[in-house]
C-alpha cells in the first residue's frame, strides 16, 4: 500500500515508515510563536526550567496585536524582544506582517519540513508542501524546549482541483467551496491533500496559501498541496515528496474550478457557503481586506482593479491591511496603494489587523462586515450580534463600493 | 454535587473565550472570568470547581488559543464530555490535564443543570439511578494525564510518553 503526502513527510522525519493512526515523536524544522501566546509560552518554559534547544529553528512574530493596544500587550511584547535577544531568536517585530506570510517570505517553511505554529492557520505552510500544523502554548513550549513534537500520523482526504478559474473567480472562492463540501468537521484529525490538475497547476504560491489556509476550517491537521507549477521553480523539492499513486484516502473530493462562481461564507459558520448571488443586497458597514488568507499583493491588486476610479459608499469603512511589509512596499511601488487610498481605504499596519477583534476595526452591535479573512464566528470581530461575511478581495472591494454585498460584475451592470 | 453545564454542537474557541479577553489583553489573573462571555454570560460566576462541561459535536473548533481551555481549568473544570472534538482543542485539554471524554450516548443523556457524580480515574458517571461507563482517552494521553498534564510528564521524565 502506498503512502499519502502526510505519511511520506512524517516517515521521513521519523526515520522509518509510518502509517496513519500511529503516534510519532518527530524533530521540528521550525517553531512559530505569535505575540498572543508569548506570556503562556514563557511561563511554560520557565516551569520546565528549559531554554530553546535550537534557537535558529524558532521564529517569533508580533502580529496579532501590532502595534500594542494597551499596557498589558506592550509589556508582553517587550518581554518577547528581550527574550529573543537574550537567546538569539529571530523576532519579526511590529509591522513586518502576519506570521504565515512572513515565514513563507523568509523561507522558513520549505517543502518536506515540519512546521508547528501557535496559530491554527499554520496549515498555510502546506502551500509549499511543508507539514504545517497549529498547536497551543504547551505544545509550542515543548517544541521549543525539545526541538520535537508528538503527532498522530493523520489519515488523509484527497481534494482534487481541476481546470482553470473563470475570470472573476478566485482561489478564495475555490477554498470556500472546498470547506462547504468537506464541512466544518469533515477533515477533523486528518490531512487535506490537495492535487492541482488539468490547468489548476497554474495556481500561484499565494493562491495555494489561500487553499491551505482554509483547510483548518474543515478541521484539518495539515493542508498539503502536492508540489507543481511555480513551486517547482521556487524551491528544491525532494524527489520523495509526492504521494504514491496507490495511497489510501478516507474520501476523495473533486472540484472543477471552471464551474465555480464567486462564493461567500455566511455567519456564523465558515462552511455555510453560498453563491454571492444568493445573499447579495445585504447592507455592509465595514469591509476588511487583509489577513493570512487574502492580504497578499495579488489580493491588493485584485481589490485595486475593482476600486480604480471609484469611491467606497459613504456609510462604509474600508480597512486594508497588507499581510506583510513586503506586500506593502510592493503595493506602494506599483501604484496599487494609491488606487486603494483614492477609493477611500484606511490603511493598517501589516499584521493580523481586525481579524480577531482585538484592537482595530471592532464591530458595533448589529454591524455587518465583509472580510477576506477565514472565520466568521459569532463575536469574533466585536459585538456578538455583528455579522461577518467571508469573501474574496474582489467581492469585498465591490461590496465596499456598492455598500451592500455584491460582485464586481454586478457593479459594472449597475453602472452601465 | 457537580452540576452539568451543557452546550450545543460546534462551540468554537471564540465562544469559549472571545479573543478580546485573552490573558495578554485583560491580564493573566482575570481572563478566565470572561469564559463564555458571549454565549453564556455569567458562566464564570456561576460555575464551581468540579462541575462538568458537556458539548455536542466538534467541540472547540477554531483557534489554537490554549487560554480558552486554560480559562476553564482556572474555573476548576477537570473533565469535559463531548460527542467529538476539534483536534487542537483536544490536544490542549490533554496538555492542560483536563480529561476529554468522548461519548454520544452520555452527552444525549445529560441535561443542563443535572447533578451528577463523576469518577475521573474509573471513568464512571452516575446520574440518579443510571451509571455510564466512559471510555478512557488513548494510552499515550493517559500516560501524560497520570502525571497531571503533558507538561508535567515532560518535566518529570524529560521525554514524551512512549519515547
XYZ file of C-alpha atoms in Angstrom:
579
model
C 0.000 0.000 0.000
C 1.356 3.396 -0.969
C 1.652 6.448 1.229
C -0.070 9.793 1.322
C 1.933 13.020 1.345
C 1.433 13.365 5.118
C 2.672 9.790 5.659
C 5.660 10.477 3.409
C 6.722 13.579 5.309
C 6.249 12.078 8.765
C 8.021 8.855 7.710
C 10.923 10.925 6.503
C 11.071 12.824 9.781
C 10.628 9.709 11.919
C 13.353 7.862 10.025
C 11.082 4.863 9.486
C 7.961 4.035 7.560
C 4.891 5.230 9.463
C 1.204 4.893 8.695
C -1.963 6.765 9.577
C -3.016 6.147 13.175
C 0.483 5.762 14.613
C 1.842 8.153 17.206
C 5.256 9.545 16.372
C 7.634 11.964 18.006
C 9.443 13.920 15.309
C 12.010 16.672 15.024
C 10.545 20.017 14.116
C 12.180 22.237 11.482
C 10.567 25.460 12.612
C 8.589 26.557 15.654
C 6.473 29.642 15.061
C 5.294 31.697 18.037
C 2.942 34.672 17.846
C 2.690 37.573 20.283
C -0.662 36.488 21.645
C 0.711 33.368 23.354
C 4.036 34.839 24.428
C 3.047 35.109 28.093
C 1.824 31.500 28.295
C 4.826 30.343 26.262
C 7.352 31.928 28.610
C 5.503 30.692 31.698
C 5.635 27.116 30.430
C 9.327 27.277 29.501
C 10.029 28.649 32.948
C 8.015 25.850 34.567
C 10.037 23.311 32.589
C 13.240 25.099 33.504
C 14.073 24.953 29.813
C 15.811 27.130 27.251
C 15.388 26.825 23.468
C 17.021 23.647 22.166
C 17.629 25.045 18.665
C 17.303 28.852 18.719
C 17.711 29.024 14.950
C 14.573 26.944 14.479
C 12.333 29.370 16.384
C 10.589 32.447 14.974
C 8.511 34.877 16.973
C 6.180 37.185 15.098
C 4.494 40.199 16.673
C 1.392 40.375 14.509
C -1.828 39.601 16.394
C -1.994 42.948 18.188
C 0.527 45.150 16.430
C 1.282 47.855 17.397
C 0.387 47.205 21.030
C -3.155 48.140 22.037
C -2.712 48.575 25.794
C -0.238 48.257 28.625
C -0.668 44.502 29.093
C 0.109 43.887 25.432
C 3.017 46.311 25.439
C 4.580 44.501 28.401
C 4.161 41.116 26.719
C 5.776 42.395 23.529
C 8.662 43.931 25.443
C 9.303 40.544 27.006
C 9.372 38.943 23.538
C 12.048 41.327 22.310
C 14.190 40.875 25.411
C 13.833 37.117 25.417
C 14.535 36.874 21.700
C 17.648 38.983 22.039
C 18.892 37.004 25.035
C 18.509 33.619 23.331
C 19.418 34.634 19.806
C 15.905 34.034 18.493
C 14.545 35.638 15.339
C 11.907 38.217 16.239
C 9.781 39.741 13.496
C 8.617 42.935 15.119
C 5.582 45.201 14.677
C 4.907 45.946 11.028
C 6.732 43.007 9.475
C 3.444 41.217 8.909
C 1.229 38.182 9.549
C 3.195 35.170 10.794
C 2.299 32.772 7.975
C 3.037 35.271 5.231
C 6.311 36.262 6.891
C 7.544 32.693 7.377
C 6.919 31.827 3.744
C 8.551 35.049 2.526
C 11.579 34.389 4.715
C 11.982 30.808 3.515
C 11.233 29.444 6.987
C 8.688 26.976 5.661
C 10.028 24.665 2.964
C 8.956 21.539 1.101
C 9.111 18.487 3.353
C 9.587 20.438 6.573
C 7.530 20.061 9.731
C 6.485 23.482 10.990
C 4.478 23.871 14.183
C 2.868 27.205 14.892
C 0.921 28.719 17.744
C -1.832 29.692 15.339
C -4.424 27.368 13.881
C -3.830 28.629 10.338
C -0.330 27.168 10.366
C -1.801 24.750 7.819
C -0.919 27.545 5.366
C 2.639 26.173 5.080
C 1.178 23.242 3.181
C 1.132 25.557 0.158
C 4.845 24.831 -0.198
C 4.376 21.180 0.848
C 5.525 21.724 4.424
C 3.602 19.816 7.098
C 2.310 22.882 8.920
C 0.059 22.459 11.907
C -1.372 24.644 14.658
C -0.907 23.958 18.338
C -1.430 25.555 21.737
C 1.078 27.186 24.061
C 2.093 23.969 25.850
C 2.904 22.099 22.639
C 4.782 25.091 21.291
C 6.788 25.478 24.502
C 7.635 21.762 24.449
C 8.661 22.013 20.793
C 10.916 24.978 21.581
C 12.422 23.214 24.583
C 12.932 19.795 22.991
C 13.103 20.518 19.260
C 10.452 17.836 18.848
C 6.712 17.281 18.972
C 4.325 14.359 19.153
C 1.866 13.755 16.339
C -0.662 11.174 15.418
C 0.004 10.367 11.755
C -3.199 11.583 10.121
C -5.471 9.899 7.649
C -5.932 11.977 4.519
C -8.743 13.396 2.463
C -7.820 13.987 -1.161
C -9.166 17.137 -2.752
C -8.622 17.371 -6.495
C -8.969 20.761 -8.159
C -9.220 20.529 -11.938
C -9.235 23.116 -14.697
C -8.819 26.864 -14.595
C -10.649 29.533 -12.656
C -13.057 31.595 -14.780
C -12.413 35.337 -14.951
C -13.585 36.969 -11.732
C -13.387 33.782 -9.682
C -10.506 33.353 -7.263
C -8.666 30.843 -5.099
C -10.733 32.109 -2.156
C -13.911 31.029 -3.895
C -12.348 27.620 -4.531
C -11.249 27.370 -0.894
C -14.717 28.260 0.403
C -16.256 25.681 -1.917
C -13.828 23.096 -0.520
C -14.863 23.907 3.061
C -18.541 23.719 2.083
C -18.064 20.259 0.568
C -15.922 18.918 3.424
C -17.956 20.680 6.181
C -16.511 22.183 9.370
C -15.675 18.790 10.834
C -15.219 16.713 7.683
C -11.444 16.593 7.892
C -11.005 16.610 11.672
C -7.701 14.968 12.712
C -6.882 14.472 9.006
C -4.583 15.938 6.410
C -6.238 17.508 3.390
C -4.067 16.574 0.428
C -4.654 18.965 -2.425
C -3.962 17.921 -6.024
C -3.961 20.550 -8.778
C -4.582 19.046 -12.200
C -5.596 19.886 -15.777
C -4.608 23.532 -15.623
C -5.006 24.065 -11.890
C -1.203 23.653 -11.546
C -1.091 27.286 -12.662
C -2.268 28.415 -9.220
C 0.453 30.584 -7.675
C 2.134 30.115 -4.315
C -0.110 32.815 -2.901
C -3.249 31.128 -4.208
C -2.083 27.804 -2.776
C -1.607 29.542 0.578
C -5.266 30.600 0.462
C -6.327 26.992 -0.140
C -4.054 25.509 2.551
C -5.063 28.262 4.992
C -8.755 27.357 4.827
C -8.242 23.588 5.291
C -8.213 24.083 9.063
C -11.799 25.343 8.768
C -12.681 21.776 7.800
C -10.870 20.615 10.945
C -7.672 19.557 9.202
C -4.371 18.983 10.963
C -2.471 19.902 7.800
C -3.389 21.057 4.293
C -0.766 19.785 1.902
C -0.627 20.925 -1.704
C 1.233 18.424 -3.896
C 4.173 20.360 -5.421
C 3.688 21.530 -9.009
C 3.793 24.681 -11.109
C 5.781 27.599 -9.744
C 6.572 25.757 -6.504
C 8.959 23.578 -8.530
C 10.727 26.709 -9.775
C 10.864 28.423 -6.392
C 12.029 25.501 -4.248
C 14.236 22.441 -4.304
C 11.535 19.809 -3.983
C 12.917 16.448 -2.773
C 12.231 13.517 -5.061
C 10.373 11.590 -2.359
C 7.956 14.437 -1.632
C 4.960 13.138 -3.578
C 2.118 10.837 -2.589
C 2.132 7.325 -4.041
C -0.489 6.638 -6.728
C -1.927 3.824 -4.600
C -2.073 5.806 -1.348
C -5.200 5.290 0.728
C -7.668 8.156 1.317
C -10.682 8.462 3.592
C -12.514 10.345 0.909
C -11.861 11.919 -2.483
C -13.489 15.225 -3.378
C -13.322 16.707 -6.879
C -13.789 20.384 -7.612
C -13.962 21.713 -11.161
C -12.504 25.198 -10.975
C -14.019 26.210 -14.303
C -17.543 25.717 -12.939
C -17.114 27.964 -9.889
C -18.757 31.333 -9.239
C -17.966 33.892 -6.510
C -18.731 32.489 -3.078
C -19.472 33.957 0.337
C -19.443 32.320 3.752
C -22.463 33.434 5.759
C -22.398 33.869 9.587
C -21.773 32.182 11.897
C -20.010 29.184 10.405
C -17.286 29.039 7.778
C -18.853 26.077 5.986
C -22.114 27.977 5.487
C -21.082 28.852 1.941
C -23.363 30.293 -0.737
C -23.072 31.940 -4.119
C -22.835 35.708 -3.713
C -25.963 35.950 -5.832
C -27.949 34.310 -3.013
C -27.118 36.927 -0.388
C -26.464 39.993 -2.494
C -28.037 43.213 -1.305
C -27.086 42.732 2.344
C -26.129 46.182 3.639
C -22.496 46.472 4.710
C -20.888 48.739 7.346
C -17.270 47.638 7.132
C -15.090 45.890 4.583
C -11.780 44.354 5.602
C -9.187 43.306 3.037
C -6.168 41.565 4.533
C -5.102 38.604 6.771
C -3.128 35.409 6.216
C -5.899 34.254 3.894
C -6.019 37.173 1.468
C -3.625 40.005 2.324
C -1.051 39.326 -0.381
C -0.003 41.606 -3.224
C -2.234 39.800 -5.724
C -5.154 40.389 -3.347
C -4.331 44.098 -3.063
C -4.148 44.315 -6.857
C -7.425 42.457 -7.324
C -9.114 44.898 -4.951
C -7.477 47.893 -6.653
C -8.691 46.717 -10.037
C -12.266 46.865 -8.777
C -11.774 50.122 -6.877
C -9.940 52.065 -9.592
C -11.813 55.270 -10.344
C -14.484 54.519 -7.756
C -15.226 55.568 -4.166
C -16.482 53.406 -1.334
C -20.080 54.022 -0.290
C -20.399 56.890 2.235
C -21.562 54.589 5.032
C -18.781 52.022 4.545
C -15.388 51.850 6.258
C -12.867 50.093 4.033
C -9.912 48.760 6.046
C -6.919 47.475 4.121
C -4.131 45.680 5.969
C -1.339 44.255 3.814
C -0.177 40.862 5.050
C 3.449 41.946 5.266
C 5.861 44.836 4.894
C 6.960 43.327 1.568
C 3.380 43.392 0.332
C 3.000 46.983 1.485
C 6.229 48.051 -0.240
C 5.227 46.311 -3.450
C 1.782 47.907 -3.344
C 3.406 51.304 -2.801
C 5.858 50.798 -5.655
C 3.381 49.747 -8.328
C 0.657 52.272 -7.534
C -1.790 49.774 -6.057
C -1.711 51.563 -2.744
C -2.599 54.930 -4.220
C -5.568 53.404 -6.032
C -6.818 51.927 -2.763
C -6.350 55.192 -0.866
C -8.044 57.248 -3.599
C -11.036 54.966 -3.330
C -11.271 55.799 0.374
C -9.393 52.925 2.015
C -7.965 53.233 5.524
C -4.569 51.583 5.806
C -3.493 49.462 8.794
C -0.106 48.185 9.963
C 0.893 44.908 8.264
C -0.270 42.157 10.618
C -3.479 40.368 11.534
C -5.460 43.584 11.903
C -9.147 43.378 12.831
C -9.425 39.619 12.146
C -9.947 38.629 15.782
C -11.493 41.795 17.180
C -8.747 42.931 19.498
C -7.698 46.409 18.632
C -8.784 47.828 15.302
C -11.926 47.665 13.259
C -14.014 46.269 16.114
C -17.662 45.886 15.072
C -20.520 47.558 16.942
C -23.756 45.685 17.729
C -25.701 44.827 14.603
C -22.948 45.815 12.185
C -22.080 43.823 9.090
C -18.559 43.243 7.803
C -17.391 41.674 4.551
C -13.956 40.268 5.265
C -11.328 38.430 3.253
C -10.338 36.527 6.419
C -11.066 32.941 7.387
C -13.511 32.964 10.303
C -16.980 34.351 10.775
C -17.658 33.022 14.266
C -20.109 34.868 16.481
C -18.489 37.804 18.258
C -15.093 37.266 16.645
C -14.654 40.849 15.461
C -16.586 42.563 18.226
C -20.252 42.561 19.230
C -21.815 39.094 19.498
C -24.555 40.008 17.048
C -22.292 41.657 14.487
C -22.104 39.646 11.267
C -19.004 38.657 9.302
C -19.286 37.517 5.688
C -16.170 35.888 4.216
C -15.381 36.569 0.573
C -12.622 37.194 -1.950
C -10.835 40.576 -2.231
C -12.780 41.267 -5.466
C -16.157 40.698 -3.840
C -15.057 42.622 -0.743
C -13.971 45.607 -2.861
C -17.167 45.597 -4.904
C -19.245 45.423 -1.729
C -17.345 48.419 -0.325
C -18.284 50.472 -3.389
C -21.906 49.364 -3.509
C -22.434 49.497 0.255
C -24.082 46.112 0.067
C -22.882 42.610 -0.734
C -22.276 42.269 -4.445
C -19.773 41.247 -7.138
C -17.666 43.457 -9.433
C -19.691 42.154 -12.373
C -22.960 43.321 -10.826
C -21.326 46.642 -10.127
C -20.489 47.017 -13.824
C -24.055 46.264 -14.808
C -25.474 48.729 -12.305
C -23.319 51.483 -13.768
C -23.764 50.519 -17.420
C -22.616 17.561 43.817
C -21.084 18.536 40.433
C -23.521 20.186 38.061
C -23.712 19.835 34.298
C -23.270 22.853 32.051
C -24.448 21.706 28.649
C -23.659 23.395 25.354
C -24.568 22.506 21.782
C -22.674 21.473 18.659
C -19.837 23.467 17.056
C -18.933 25.520 20.123
C -15.808 27.351 18.993
C -12.854 28.905 20.784
C -14.316 32.391 20.269
C -17.378 31.147 22.170
C -15.257 29.676 24.961
C -13.068 32.748 25.344
C -13.622 35.698 22.982
C -10.315 36.931 21.528
C -10.587 40.328 23.119
C -10.433 38.759 26.596
C -7.157 36.900 26.023
C -4.802 36.977 29.022
C -2.443 39.410 27.333
C -5.349 41.759 26.714
C -7.016 41.736 30.145
C -4.333 40.304 32.428
C -3.120 36.813 33.356
C -5.126 36.892 36.583
C -8.504 37.846 35.067
C -9.030 36.269 31.681
C -10.891 33.210 32.968
C -13.661 35.482 34.245
C -14.705 36.006 30.615
C -15.271 32.336 29.765
C -18.378 32.046 27.557
C -18.872 35.834 27.887
C -20.966 35.969 24.698
C -22.515 32.520 24.618
C -23.497 32.242 28.267
C -22.939 35.449 30.219
C -22.454 34.869 33.932
C -20.946 31.408 33.473
C -17.705 32.229 35.283
C -19.628 33.480 38.313
C -21.997 30.508 38.328
C -19.632 27.580 37.769
C -17.988 25.813 40.708
C -14.828 23.687 40.819
C -15.614 20.111 39.843
C -18.621 20.986 37.695
C -18.894 19.152 34.384
C -18.899 20.683 30.897
C -20.782 18.889 28.162
C -20.550 19.679 24.452
C -22.029 18.300 21.261
C -20.091 17.698 18.070
C -16.757 19.259 17.057
C -16.153 20.866 20.444
C -13.598 23.658 20.497
C -13.218 24.222 16.784
C -11.288 27.262 15.663
C -8.244 28.854 17.155
C -5.196 27.251 18.764
C -5.608 29.610 21.738
C -4.820 27.406 24.712
C -6.080 30.104 27.038
C -9.627 29.066 26.107
C -9.375 25.677 27.870
C -6.972 27.236 30.366
C -9.749 29.581 31.451
C -11.936 26.523 32.088
C -9.164 24.898 34.092
C -8.802 28.048 36.191
C -12.519 27.806 36.943
C -11.990 24.271 38.245
C -13.146 22.195 35.278
C -11.403 18.813 35.373
C -13.273 16.908 32.697
C -15.303 17.526 29.577
C -17.632 15.170 27.774
C -18.278 15.840 24.094
C -19.672 13.955 21.122
C -16.479 14.816 19.256
C -13.606 17.280 19.493
C -11.729 19.588 17.206
C -8.115 18.494 17.014
C -6.190 21.373 18.559
C -8.698 21.754 21.403
C -8.375 18.053 22.217
C -4.582 18.377 22.370
C -4.802 21.458 24.519
C -7.116 19.713 27.002
C -4.689 16.847 27.417
C -1.758 19.201 27.682
C -3.501 21.068 30.486
C -4.684 17.941 32.273
C -8.406 18.300 31.591
C -9.766 14.838 30.742
C -11.554 14.809 27.374
C -14.171 12.062 27.322
C -15.991 11.290 24.122
C -19.494 9.795 24.161
C -22.601 10.463 22.091
C -24.736 8.440 24.476
C -23.711 10.235 27.657
C -23.993 13.670 26.072
C -27.522 12.838 24.930
C -28.420 11.533 28.392
C -27.339 14.689 30.198
C -29.312 17.903 30.544
C -28.152 21.334 31.535
C -28.409 21.675 35.315
C -28.254 17.924 36.039
C -26.412 16.889 39.163
C -24.013 14.003 38.616
C -21.135 12.085 40.180
C -18.022 11.570 38.120
C -15.223 9.181 38.960
C -12.454 10.548 36.745
C -9.966 7.715 37.154
C -12.526 4.956 36.854
C -14.349 6.732 34.034
C -17.775 6.252 35.603
C -20.518 8.846 35.553
C -23.605 8.464 37.731
C -26.827 10.373 37.154
C -29.575 9.407 39.588
C -30.185 5.681 39.126
C -28.130 5.384 35.966
C -24.387 4.735 35.693
C -22.452 5.287 32.477
C -19.035 3.956 31.645
C -16.822 6.443 29.839
C -14.126 5.167 27.512
C -10.725 6.373 28.748
C -8.535 8.502 26.461
C -5.841 6.704 24.362
C -2.844 5.222 26.302
C -0.397 7.936 25.216
C -2.650 10.606 26.620
C -3.490 8.601 29.723
C 0.214 8.276 30.493
C 0.582 12.050 30.271
C -2.536 12.627 32.368
C -1.179 10.345 35.083
C 1.447 12.986 35.811
C -1.203 15.698 35.697
C -0.562 17.064 32.219
C 1.806 16.581 29.289
C 3.879 19.474 30.586
C 4.234 17.727 33.946
C 5.094 14.470 32.217
C 7.846 16.074 30.182
C 9.161 17.973 33.182
C 9.425 14.766 35.175
C 10.708 12.354 32.507
C 12.489 14.644 30.056
C 10.774 12.899 27.144
C 7.346 12.375 25.582
C 5.209 9.375 26.632
C 6.090 6.238 24.693
C 9.516 7.537 23.604
